[in-house]
PDB file of C-alpha atoms in Angstrom:
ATOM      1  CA  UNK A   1     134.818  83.102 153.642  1.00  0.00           C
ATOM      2  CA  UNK A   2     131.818  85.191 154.886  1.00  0.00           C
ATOM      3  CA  UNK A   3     131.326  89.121 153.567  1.00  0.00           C
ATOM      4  CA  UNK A   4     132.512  90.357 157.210  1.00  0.00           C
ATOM      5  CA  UNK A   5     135.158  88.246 159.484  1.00  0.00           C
ATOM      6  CA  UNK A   6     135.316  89.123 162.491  1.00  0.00           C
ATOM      7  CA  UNK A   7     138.042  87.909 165.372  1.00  0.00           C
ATOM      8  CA  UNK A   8     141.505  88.485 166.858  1.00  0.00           C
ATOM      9  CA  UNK A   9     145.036  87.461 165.850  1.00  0.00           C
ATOM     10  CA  UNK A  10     145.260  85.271 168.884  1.00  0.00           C
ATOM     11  CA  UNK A  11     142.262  82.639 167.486  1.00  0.00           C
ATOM     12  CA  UNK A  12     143.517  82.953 163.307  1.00  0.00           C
ATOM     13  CA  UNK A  13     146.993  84.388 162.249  1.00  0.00           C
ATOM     14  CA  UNK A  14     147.761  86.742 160.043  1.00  0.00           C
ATOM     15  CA  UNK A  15     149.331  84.122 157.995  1.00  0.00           C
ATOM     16  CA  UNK A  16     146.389  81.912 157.868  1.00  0.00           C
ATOM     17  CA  UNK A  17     144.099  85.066 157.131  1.00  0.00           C
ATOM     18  CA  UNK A  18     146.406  85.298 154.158  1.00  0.00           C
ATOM     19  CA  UNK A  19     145.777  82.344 152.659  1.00  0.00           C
ATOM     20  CA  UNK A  20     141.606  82.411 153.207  1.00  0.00           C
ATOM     21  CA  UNK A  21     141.781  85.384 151.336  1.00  0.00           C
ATOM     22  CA  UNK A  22     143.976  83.852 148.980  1.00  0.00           C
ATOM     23  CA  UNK A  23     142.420  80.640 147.977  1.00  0.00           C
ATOM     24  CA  UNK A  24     138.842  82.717 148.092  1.00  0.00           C
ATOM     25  CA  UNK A  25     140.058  85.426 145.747  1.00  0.00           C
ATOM     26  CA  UNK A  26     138.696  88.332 147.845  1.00  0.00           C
ATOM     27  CA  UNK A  27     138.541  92.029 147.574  1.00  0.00           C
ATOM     28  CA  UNK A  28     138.257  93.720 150.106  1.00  0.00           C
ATOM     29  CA  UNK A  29     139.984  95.223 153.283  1.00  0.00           C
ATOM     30  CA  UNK A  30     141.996  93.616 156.347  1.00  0.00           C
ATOM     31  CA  UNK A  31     141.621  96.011 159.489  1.00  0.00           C
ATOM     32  CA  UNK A  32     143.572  95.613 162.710  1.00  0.00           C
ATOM     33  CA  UNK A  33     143.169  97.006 165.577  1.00  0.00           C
ATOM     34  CA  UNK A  34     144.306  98.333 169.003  1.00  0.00           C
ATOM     35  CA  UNK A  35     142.501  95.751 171.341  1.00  0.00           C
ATOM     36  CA  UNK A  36     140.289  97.082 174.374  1.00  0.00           C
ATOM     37  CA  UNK A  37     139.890  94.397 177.200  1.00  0.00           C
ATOM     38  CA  UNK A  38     136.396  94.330 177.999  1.00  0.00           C
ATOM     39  CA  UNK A  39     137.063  93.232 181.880  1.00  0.00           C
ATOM     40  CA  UNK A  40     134.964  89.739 180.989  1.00  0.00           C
ATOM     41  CA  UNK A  41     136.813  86.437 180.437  1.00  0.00           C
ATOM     42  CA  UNK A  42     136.263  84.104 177.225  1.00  0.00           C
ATOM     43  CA  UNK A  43     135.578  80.707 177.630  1.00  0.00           C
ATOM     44  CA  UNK A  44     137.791  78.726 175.150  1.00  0.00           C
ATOM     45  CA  UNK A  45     136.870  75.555 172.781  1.00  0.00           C
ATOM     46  CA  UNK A  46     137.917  72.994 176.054  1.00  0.00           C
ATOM     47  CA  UNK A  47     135.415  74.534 177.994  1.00  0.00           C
ATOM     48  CA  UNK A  48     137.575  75.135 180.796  1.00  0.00           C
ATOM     49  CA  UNK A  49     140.810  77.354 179.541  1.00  0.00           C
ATOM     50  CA  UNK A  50     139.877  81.743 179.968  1.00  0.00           C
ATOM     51  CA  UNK A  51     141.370  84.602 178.362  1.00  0.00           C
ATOM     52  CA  UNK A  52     140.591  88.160 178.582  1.00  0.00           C
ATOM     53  CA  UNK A  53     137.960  89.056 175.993  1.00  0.00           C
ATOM     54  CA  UNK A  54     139.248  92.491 173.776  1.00  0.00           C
ATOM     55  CA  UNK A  55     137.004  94.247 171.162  1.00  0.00           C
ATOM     56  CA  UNK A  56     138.347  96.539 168.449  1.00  0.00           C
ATOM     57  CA  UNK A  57     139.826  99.846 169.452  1.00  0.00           C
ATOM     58  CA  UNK A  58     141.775 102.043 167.491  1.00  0.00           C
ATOM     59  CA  UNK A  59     142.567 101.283 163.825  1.00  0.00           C
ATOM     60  CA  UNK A  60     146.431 100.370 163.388  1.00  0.00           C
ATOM     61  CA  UNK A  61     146.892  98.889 160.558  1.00  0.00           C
ATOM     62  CA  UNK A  62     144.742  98.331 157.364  1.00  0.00           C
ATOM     63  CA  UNK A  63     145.512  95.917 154.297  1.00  0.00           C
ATOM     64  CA  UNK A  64     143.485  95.538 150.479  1.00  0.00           C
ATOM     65  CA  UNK A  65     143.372  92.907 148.723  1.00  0.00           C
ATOM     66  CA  UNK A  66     141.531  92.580 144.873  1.00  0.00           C
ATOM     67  CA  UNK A  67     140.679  89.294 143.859  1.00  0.00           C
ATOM     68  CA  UNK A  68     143.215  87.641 146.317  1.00  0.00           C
ATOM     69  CA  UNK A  69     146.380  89.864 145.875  1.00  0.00           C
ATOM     70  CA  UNK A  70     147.554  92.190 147.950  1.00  0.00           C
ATOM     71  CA  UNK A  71     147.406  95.500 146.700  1.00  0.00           C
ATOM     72  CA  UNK A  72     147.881  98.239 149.462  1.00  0.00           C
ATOM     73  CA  UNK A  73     149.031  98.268 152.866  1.00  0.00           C
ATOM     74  CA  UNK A  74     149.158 101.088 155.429  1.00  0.00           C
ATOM     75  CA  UNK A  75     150.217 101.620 159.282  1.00  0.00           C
ATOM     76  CA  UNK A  76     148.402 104.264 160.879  1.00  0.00           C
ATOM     77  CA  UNK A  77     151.389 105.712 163.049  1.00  0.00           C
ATOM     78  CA  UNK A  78     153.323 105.431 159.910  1.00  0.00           C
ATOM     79  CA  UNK A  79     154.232 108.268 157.087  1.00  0.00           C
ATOM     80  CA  UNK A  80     151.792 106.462 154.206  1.00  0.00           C
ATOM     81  CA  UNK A  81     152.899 110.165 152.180  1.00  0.00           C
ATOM     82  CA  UNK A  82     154.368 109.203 148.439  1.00  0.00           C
ATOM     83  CA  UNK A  83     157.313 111.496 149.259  1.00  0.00           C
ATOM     84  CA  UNK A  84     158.102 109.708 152.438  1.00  0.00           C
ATOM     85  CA  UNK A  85     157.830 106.237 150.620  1.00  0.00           C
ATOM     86  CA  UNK A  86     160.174 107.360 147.649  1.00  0.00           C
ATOM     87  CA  UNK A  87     162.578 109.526 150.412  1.00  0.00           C
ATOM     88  CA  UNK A  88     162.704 106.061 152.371  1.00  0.00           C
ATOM     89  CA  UNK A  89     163.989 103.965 149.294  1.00  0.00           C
ATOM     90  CA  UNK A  90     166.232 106.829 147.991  1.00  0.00           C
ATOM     91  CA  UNK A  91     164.289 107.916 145.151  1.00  0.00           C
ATOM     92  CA  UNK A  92     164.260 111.466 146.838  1.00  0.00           C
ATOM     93  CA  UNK A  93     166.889 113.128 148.487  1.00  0.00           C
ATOM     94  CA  UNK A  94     166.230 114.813 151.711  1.00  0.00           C
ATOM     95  CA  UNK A  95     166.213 118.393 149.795  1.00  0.00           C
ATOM     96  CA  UNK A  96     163.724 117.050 147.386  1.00  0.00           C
ATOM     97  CA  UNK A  97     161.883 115.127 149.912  1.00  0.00           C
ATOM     98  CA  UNK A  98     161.521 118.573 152.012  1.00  0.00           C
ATOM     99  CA  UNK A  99     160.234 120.730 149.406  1.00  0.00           C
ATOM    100  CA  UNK A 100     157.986 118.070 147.905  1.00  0.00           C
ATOM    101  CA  UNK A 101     156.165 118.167 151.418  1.00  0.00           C
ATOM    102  CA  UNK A 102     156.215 121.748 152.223  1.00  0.00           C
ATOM    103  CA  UNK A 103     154.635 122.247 148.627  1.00  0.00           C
ATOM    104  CA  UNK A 104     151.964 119.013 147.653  1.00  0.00           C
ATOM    105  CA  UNK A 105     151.276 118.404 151.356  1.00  0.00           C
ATOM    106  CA  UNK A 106     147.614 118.325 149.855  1.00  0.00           C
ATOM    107  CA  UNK A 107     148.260 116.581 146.912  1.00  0.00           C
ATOM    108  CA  UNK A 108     146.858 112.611 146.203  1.00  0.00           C
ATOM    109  CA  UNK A 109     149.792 110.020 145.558  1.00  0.00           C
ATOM    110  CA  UNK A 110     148.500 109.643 141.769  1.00  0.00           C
ATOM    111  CA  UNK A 111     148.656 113.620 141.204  1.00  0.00           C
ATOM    112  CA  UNK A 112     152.272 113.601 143.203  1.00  0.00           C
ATOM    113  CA  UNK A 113     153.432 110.865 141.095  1.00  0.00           C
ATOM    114  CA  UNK A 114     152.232 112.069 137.647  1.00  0.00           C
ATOM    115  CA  UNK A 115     154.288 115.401 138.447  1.00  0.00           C
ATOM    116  CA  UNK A 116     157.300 113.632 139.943  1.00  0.00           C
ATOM    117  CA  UNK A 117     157.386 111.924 136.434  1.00  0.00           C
ATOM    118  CA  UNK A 118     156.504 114.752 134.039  1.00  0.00           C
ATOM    119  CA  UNK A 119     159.579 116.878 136.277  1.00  0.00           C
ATOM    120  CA  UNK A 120     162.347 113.440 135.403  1.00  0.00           C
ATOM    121  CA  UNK A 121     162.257 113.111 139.620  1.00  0.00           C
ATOM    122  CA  UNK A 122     161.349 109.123 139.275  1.00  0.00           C
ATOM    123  CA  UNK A 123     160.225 106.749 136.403  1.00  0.00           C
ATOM    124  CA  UNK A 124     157.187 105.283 136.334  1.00  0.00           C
ATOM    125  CA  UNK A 125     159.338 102.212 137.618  1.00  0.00           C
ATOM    126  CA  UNK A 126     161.087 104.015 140.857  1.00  0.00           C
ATOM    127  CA  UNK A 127     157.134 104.611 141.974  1.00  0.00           C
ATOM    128  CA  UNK A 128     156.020 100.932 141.646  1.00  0.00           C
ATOM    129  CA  UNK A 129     159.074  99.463 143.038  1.00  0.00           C
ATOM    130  CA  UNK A 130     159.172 101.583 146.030  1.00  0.00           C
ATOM    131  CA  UNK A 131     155.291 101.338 147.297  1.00  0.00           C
ATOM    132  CA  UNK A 132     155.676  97.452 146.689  1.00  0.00           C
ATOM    133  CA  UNK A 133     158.795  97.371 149.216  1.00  0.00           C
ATOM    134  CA  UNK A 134     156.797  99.684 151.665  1.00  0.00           C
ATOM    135  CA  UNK A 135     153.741  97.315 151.011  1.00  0.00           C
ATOM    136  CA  UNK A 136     156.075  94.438 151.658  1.00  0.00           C
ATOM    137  CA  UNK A 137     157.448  95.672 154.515  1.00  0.00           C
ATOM    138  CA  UNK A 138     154.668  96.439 156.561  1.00  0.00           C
ATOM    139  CA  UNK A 139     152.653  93.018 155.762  1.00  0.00           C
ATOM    140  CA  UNK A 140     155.773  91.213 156.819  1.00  0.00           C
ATOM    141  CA  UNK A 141     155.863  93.417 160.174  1.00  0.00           C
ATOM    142  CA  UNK A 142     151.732  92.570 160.736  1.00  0.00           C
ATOM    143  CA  UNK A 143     152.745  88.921 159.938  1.00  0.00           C
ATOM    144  CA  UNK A 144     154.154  88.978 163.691  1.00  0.00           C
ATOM    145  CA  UNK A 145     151.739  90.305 165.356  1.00  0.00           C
ATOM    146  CA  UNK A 146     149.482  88.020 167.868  1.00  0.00           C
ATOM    147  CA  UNK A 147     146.991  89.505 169.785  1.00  0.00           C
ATOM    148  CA  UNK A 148     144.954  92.592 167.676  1.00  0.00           C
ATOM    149  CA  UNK A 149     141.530  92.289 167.255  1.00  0.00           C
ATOM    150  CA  UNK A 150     140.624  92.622 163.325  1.00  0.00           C
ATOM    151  CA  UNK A 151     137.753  93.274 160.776  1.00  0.00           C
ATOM    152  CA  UNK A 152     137.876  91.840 156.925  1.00  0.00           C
ATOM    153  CA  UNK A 153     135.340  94.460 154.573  1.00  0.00           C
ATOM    154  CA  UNK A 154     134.547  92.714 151.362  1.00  0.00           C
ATOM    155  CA  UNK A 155     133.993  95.048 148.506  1.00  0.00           C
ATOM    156  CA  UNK A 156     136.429  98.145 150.431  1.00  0.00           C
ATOM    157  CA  UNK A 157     139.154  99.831 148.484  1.00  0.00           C
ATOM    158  CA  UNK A 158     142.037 102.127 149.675  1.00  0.00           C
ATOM    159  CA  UNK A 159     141.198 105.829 150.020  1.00  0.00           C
ATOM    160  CA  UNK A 160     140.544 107.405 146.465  1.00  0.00           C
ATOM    161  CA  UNK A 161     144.021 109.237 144.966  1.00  0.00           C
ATOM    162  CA  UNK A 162     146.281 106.251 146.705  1.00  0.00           C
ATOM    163  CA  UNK A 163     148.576 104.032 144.162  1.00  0.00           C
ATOM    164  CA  UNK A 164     147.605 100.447 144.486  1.00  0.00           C
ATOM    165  CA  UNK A 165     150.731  97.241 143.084  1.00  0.00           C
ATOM    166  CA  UNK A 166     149.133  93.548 142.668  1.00  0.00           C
ATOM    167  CA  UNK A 167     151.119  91.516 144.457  1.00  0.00           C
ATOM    168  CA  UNK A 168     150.823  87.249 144.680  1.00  0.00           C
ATOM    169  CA  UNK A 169     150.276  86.385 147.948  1.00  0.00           C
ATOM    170  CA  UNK A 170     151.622  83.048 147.463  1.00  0.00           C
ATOM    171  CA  UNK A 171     155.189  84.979 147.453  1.00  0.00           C
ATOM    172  CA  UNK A 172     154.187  86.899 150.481  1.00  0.00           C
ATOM    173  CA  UNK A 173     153.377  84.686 152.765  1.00  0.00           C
ATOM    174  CA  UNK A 174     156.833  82.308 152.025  1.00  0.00           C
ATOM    175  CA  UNK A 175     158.769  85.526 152.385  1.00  0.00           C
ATOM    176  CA  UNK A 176     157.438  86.458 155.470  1.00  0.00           C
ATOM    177  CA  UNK A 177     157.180  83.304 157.326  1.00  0.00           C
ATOM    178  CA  UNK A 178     161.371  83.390 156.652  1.00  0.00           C
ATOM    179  CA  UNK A 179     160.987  86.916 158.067  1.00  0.00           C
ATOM    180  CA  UNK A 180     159.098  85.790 160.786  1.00  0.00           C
ATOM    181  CA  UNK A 181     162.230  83.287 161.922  1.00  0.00           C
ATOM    182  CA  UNK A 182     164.887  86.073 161.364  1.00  0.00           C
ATOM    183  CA  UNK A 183     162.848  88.405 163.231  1.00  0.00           C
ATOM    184  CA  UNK A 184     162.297  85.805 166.689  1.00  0.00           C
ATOM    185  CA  UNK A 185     166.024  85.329 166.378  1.00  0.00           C
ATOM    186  CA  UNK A 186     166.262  89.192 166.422  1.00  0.00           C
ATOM    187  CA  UNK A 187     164.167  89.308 169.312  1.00  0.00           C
ATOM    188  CA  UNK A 188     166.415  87.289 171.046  1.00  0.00           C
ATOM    189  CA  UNK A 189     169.483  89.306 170.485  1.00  0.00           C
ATOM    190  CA  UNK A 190     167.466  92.792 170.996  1.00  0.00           C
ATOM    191  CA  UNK A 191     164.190  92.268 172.937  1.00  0.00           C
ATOM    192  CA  UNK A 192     164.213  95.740 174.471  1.00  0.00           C
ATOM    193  CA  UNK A 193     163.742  98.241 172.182  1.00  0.00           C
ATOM    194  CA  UNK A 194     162.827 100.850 174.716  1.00  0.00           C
ATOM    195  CA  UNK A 195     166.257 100.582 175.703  1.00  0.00           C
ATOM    196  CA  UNK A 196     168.617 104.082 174.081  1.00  0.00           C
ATOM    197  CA  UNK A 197     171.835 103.552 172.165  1.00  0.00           C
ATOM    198  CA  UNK A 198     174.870 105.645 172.724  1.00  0.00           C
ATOM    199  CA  UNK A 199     178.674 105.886 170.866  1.00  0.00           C
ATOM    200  CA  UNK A 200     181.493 104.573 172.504  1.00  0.00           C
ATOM    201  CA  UNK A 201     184.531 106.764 173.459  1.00  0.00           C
ATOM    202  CA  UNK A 202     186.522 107.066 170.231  1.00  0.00           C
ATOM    203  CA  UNK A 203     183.840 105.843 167.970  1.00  0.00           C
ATOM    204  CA  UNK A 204     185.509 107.850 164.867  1.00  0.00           C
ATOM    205  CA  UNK A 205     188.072 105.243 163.774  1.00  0.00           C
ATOM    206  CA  UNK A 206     185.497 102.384 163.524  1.00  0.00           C
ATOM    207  CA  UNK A 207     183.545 104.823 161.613  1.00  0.00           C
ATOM    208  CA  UNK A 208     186.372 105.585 159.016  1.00  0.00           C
ATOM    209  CA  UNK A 209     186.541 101.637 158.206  1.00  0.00           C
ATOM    210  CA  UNK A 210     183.000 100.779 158.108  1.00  0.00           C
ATOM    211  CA  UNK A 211     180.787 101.737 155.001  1.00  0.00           C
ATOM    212  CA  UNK A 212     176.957 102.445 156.641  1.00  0.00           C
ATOM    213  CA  UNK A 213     174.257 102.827 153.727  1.00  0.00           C
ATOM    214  CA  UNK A 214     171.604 105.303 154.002  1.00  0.00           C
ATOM    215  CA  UNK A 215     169.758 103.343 155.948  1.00  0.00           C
ATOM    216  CA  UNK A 216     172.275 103.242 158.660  1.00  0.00           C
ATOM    217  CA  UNK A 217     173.049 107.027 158.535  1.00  0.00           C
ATOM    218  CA  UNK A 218     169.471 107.936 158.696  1.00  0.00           C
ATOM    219  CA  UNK A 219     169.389 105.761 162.404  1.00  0.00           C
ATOM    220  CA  UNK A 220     173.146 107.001 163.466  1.00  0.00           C
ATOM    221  CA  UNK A 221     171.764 110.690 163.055  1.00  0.00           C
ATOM    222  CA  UNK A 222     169.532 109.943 165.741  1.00  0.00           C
ATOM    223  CA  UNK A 223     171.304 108.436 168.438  1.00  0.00           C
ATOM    224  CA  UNK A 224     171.406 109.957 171.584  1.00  0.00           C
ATOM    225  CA  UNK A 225     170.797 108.695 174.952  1.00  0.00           C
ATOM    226  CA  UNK A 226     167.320 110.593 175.095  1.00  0.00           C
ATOM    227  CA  UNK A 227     165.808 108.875 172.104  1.00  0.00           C
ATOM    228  CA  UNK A 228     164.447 104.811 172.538  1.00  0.00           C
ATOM    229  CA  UNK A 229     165.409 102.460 169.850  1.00  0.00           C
ATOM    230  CA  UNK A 230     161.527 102.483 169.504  1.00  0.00           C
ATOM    231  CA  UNK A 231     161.838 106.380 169.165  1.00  0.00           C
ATOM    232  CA  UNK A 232     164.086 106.340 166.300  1.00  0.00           C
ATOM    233  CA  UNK A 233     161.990 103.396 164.721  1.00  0.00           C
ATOM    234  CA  UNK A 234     159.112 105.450 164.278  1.00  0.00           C
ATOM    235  CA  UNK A 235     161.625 109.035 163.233  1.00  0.00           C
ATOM    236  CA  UNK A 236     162.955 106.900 160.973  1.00  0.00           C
ATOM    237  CA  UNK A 237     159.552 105.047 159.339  1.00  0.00           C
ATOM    238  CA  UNK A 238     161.044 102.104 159.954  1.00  0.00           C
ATOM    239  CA  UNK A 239     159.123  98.078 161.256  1.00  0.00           C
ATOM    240  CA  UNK A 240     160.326  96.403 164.572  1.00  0.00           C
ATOM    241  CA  UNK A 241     162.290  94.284 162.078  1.00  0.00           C
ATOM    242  CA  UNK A 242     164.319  96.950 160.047  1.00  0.00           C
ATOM    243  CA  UNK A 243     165.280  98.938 162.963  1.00  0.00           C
ATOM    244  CA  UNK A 244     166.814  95.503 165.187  1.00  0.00           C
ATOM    245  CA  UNK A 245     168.663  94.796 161.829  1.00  0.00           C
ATOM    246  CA  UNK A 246     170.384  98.078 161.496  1.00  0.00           C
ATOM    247  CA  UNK A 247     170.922  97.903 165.338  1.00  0.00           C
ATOM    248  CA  UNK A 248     172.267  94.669 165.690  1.00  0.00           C
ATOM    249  CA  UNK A 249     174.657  95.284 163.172  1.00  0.00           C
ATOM    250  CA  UNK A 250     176.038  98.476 164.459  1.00  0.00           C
ATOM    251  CA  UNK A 251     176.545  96.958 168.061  1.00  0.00           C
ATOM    252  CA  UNK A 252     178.280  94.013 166.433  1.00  0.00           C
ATOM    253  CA  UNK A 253     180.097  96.539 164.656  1.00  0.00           C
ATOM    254  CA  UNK A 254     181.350  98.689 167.737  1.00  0.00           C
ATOM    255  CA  UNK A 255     179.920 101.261 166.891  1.00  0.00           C
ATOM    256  CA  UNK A 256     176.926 102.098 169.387  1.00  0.00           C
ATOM    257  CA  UNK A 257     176.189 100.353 172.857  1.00  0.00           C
ATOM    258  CA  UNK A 258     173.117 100.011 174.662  1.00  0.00           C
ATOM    259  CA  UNK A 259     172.093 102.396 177.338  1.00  0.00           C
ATOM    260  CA  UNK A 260     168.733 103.026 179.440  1.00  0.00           C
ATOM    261  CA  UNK A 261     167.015 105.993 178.412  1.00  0.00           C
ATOM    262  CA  UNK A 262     167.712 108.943 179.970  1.00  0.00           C
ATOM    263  CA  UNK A 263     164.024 110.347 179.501  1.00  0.00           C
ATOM    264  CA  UNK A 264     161.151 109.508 176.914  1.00  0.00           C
ATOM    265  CA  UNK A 265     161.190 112.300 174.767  1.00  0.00           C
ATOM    266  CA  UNK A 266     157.661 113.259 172.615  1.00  0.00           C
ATOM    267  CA  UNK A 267     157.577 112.774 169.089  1.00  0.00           C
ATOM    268  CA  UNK A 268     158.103 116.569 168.812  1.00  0.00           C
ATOM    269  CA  UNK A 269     161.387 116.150 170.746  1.00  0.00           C
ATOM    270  CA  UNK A 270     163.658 113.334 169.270  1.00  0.00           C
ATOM    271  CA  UNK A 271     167.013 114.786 168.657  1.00  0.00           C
ATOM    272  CA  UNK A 272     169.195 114.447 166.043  1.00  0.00           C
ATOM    273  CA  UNK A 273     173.156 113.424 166.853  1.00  0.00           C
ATOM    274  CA  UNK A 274     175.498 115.538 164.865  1.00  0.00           C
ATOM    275  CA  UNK A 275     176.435 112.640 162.515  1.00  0.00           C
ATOM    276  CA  UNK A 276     174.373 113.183 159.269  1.00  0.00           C
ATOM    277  CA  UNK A 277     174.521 111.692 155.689  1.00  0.00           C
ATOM    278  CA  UNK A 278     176.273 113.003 152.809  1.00  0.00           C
ATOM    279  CA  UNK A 279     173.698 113.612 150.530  1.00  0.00           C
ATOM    280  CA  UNK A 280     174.124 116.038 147.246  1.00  0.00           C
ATOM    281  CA  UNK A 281     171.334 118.647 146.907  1.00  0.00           C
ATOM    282  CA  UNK A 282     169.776 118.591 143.666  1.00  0.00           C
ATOM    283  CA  UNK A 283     169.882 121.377 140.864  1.00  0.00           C
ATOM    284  CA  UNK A 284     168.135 124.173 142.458  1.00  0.00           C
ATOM    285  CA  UNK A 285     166.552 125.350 138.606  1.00  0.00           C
ATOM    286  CA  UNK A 286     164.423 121.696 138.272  1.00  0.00           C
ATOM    287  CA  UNK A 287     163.477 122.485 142.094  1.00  0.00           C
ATOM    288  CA  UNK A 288     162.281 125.666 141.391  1.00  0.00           C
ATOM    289  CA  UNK A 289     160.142 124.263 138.136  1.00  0.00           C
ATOM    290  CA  UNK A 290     158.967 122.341 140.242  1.00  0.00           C
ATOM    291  CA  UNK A 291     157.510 124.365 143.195  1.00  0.00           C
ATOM    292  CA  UNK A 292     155.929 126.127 140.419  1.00  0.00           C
ATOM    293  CA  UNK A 293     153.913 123.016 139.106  1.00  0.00           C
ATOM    294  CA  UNK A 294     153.000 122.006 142.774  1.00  0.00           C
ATOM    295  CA  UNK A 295     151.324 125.480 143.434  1.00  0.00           C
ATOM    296  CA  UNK A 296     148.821 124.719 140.639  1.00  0.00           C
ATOM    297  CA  UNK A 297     147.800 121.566 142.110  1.00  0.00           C
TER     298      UNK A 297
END
């Protein structure tokens, strides 16, 4: 495998980028990118078949590797903020999650974890399991994409202060080419996810019986019939995948139906529903300690 590889997901898969830089053992970096058409046509390998030629645009999505495991993943229109990954798997409450942001906005992910720890926030543990999952999450969600132009670095790291997990990419790759088949048969049932979701009439008794994990709550508190599913995806920090789960299980459920959009609200606009999560507020004295720690940062 050369020091630069250059190309687009349409002539070598994720997947099979996966294992090149798996059997090689690199280190390095795994850029996507937004692709630009060009206007030209390429020529393909039969001499007769054209496609549109794209170059790189826009970065999207990066992935590190060291010495053939993954190690850190990031989408650029997602939150990549330690508090947002530890808020997402429930490690922080939204309380927490607030004043951790307001205050260590600046802060580096090692310097934010080291005081989460010293403050008995998260373990040591909570951390690493948590930006695994979000590492996880968003290789399996790159895994399906098709047509991006990309870049491989050798030798290029994350950004300095970010918490890097070794992860076999062995593992990776069989988990997400299962993902890959629950997520075409996802598709099917949900292809549109610029369509807007709405409650039924009475939706409160269905409510009563069913049991919705945070998860769940944290999409019902956004449903309206101004905010895409696509909207609440990206409120939410949430893959293409995790967001048709949820959905597809509350329209099996009852409890939402599909509607077009009534408008396509900015980022700055998406509006809450008035359903929300019960979720306790921590011990204002240990928040307090720790504002004070974060100012000294």
């Amino acid at each position: 495998m050369p020091r630069q590889l250059r190309g687009t997901l349409q002539d070598l898969h994720t997947t099979q980028l996966l294992h090149l830089i798996n059997l090689a053992k690199k280190t390095g970096s795994l850029k996507l990118f937004e692709g630009v058409a060009t206007g030209k046509d390429i020529i393909m390998g039969d001499g007769e078949t054209k496609r549109p030629e794209v170059v790189p645009g826009a970065e999207r999505a990066r992935i590190v590797f060291r010495e053939g495991k993954l190690v850190y993943a990031q989408l650029t229109e997602r939150d990549n903020h330690l508090a947002t990954i530890l808020h997402k798997a429930n490690k922080l409450n939204d309380q927490q999650y607030r004043v951790i942001r307001e205050r260590a906005a600046s802060a580096t992910d090692k310097a934010l974890a080291l005081l989460l720890i010293n403050a008995n926030y998260v373990s040591q543990v909570d951390i690493m399991q948590s930006i695994q999952q979000h590492t996880l999450e968003i290789v399996y969600d790159l895994m399906t994409w098709t047509r991006e132009p990309f870049i491989f670095e050798e030798g290029e790291m994350p950004p300095n202060g970010r918490i890097t997990v070794p992860i076999e990419l062995e593992n990776v790759i069989i988990q997400g080419t299962l993902r890959m088949r629950e997520l075409d048969q996802l598709a099917k049932e949900l292809p549109n996810l610029d369509f807007a979701l709405r409650f039924p009439e009475a939706p409160g008794e269905k409510l009563k019986k069913i049991q919705l994990g945070v998860e769940e709550w944290r999409v019902v508190s956004f449903i309206n019939p101004k905010n895409s599913i696509r909207q609440i995806a990206k409120a939410c920090n949430m893959t293409d995948m995790q967001i048709r789960k949820i959905v597809y299980g509350l329209l099996n459920a009852g409890l939402v139906e599909l509607v077009k959009p009534q408008e396509a609200p900015s980022k700055s606009q998406i509006r809450r529903a008035d359903s929300k999560p019960n979720i306790t507020p921590p011990q204002r004295p240990v928040i307090t300690k720790l504002i004070d720690r974060i100012k000294n940062l």
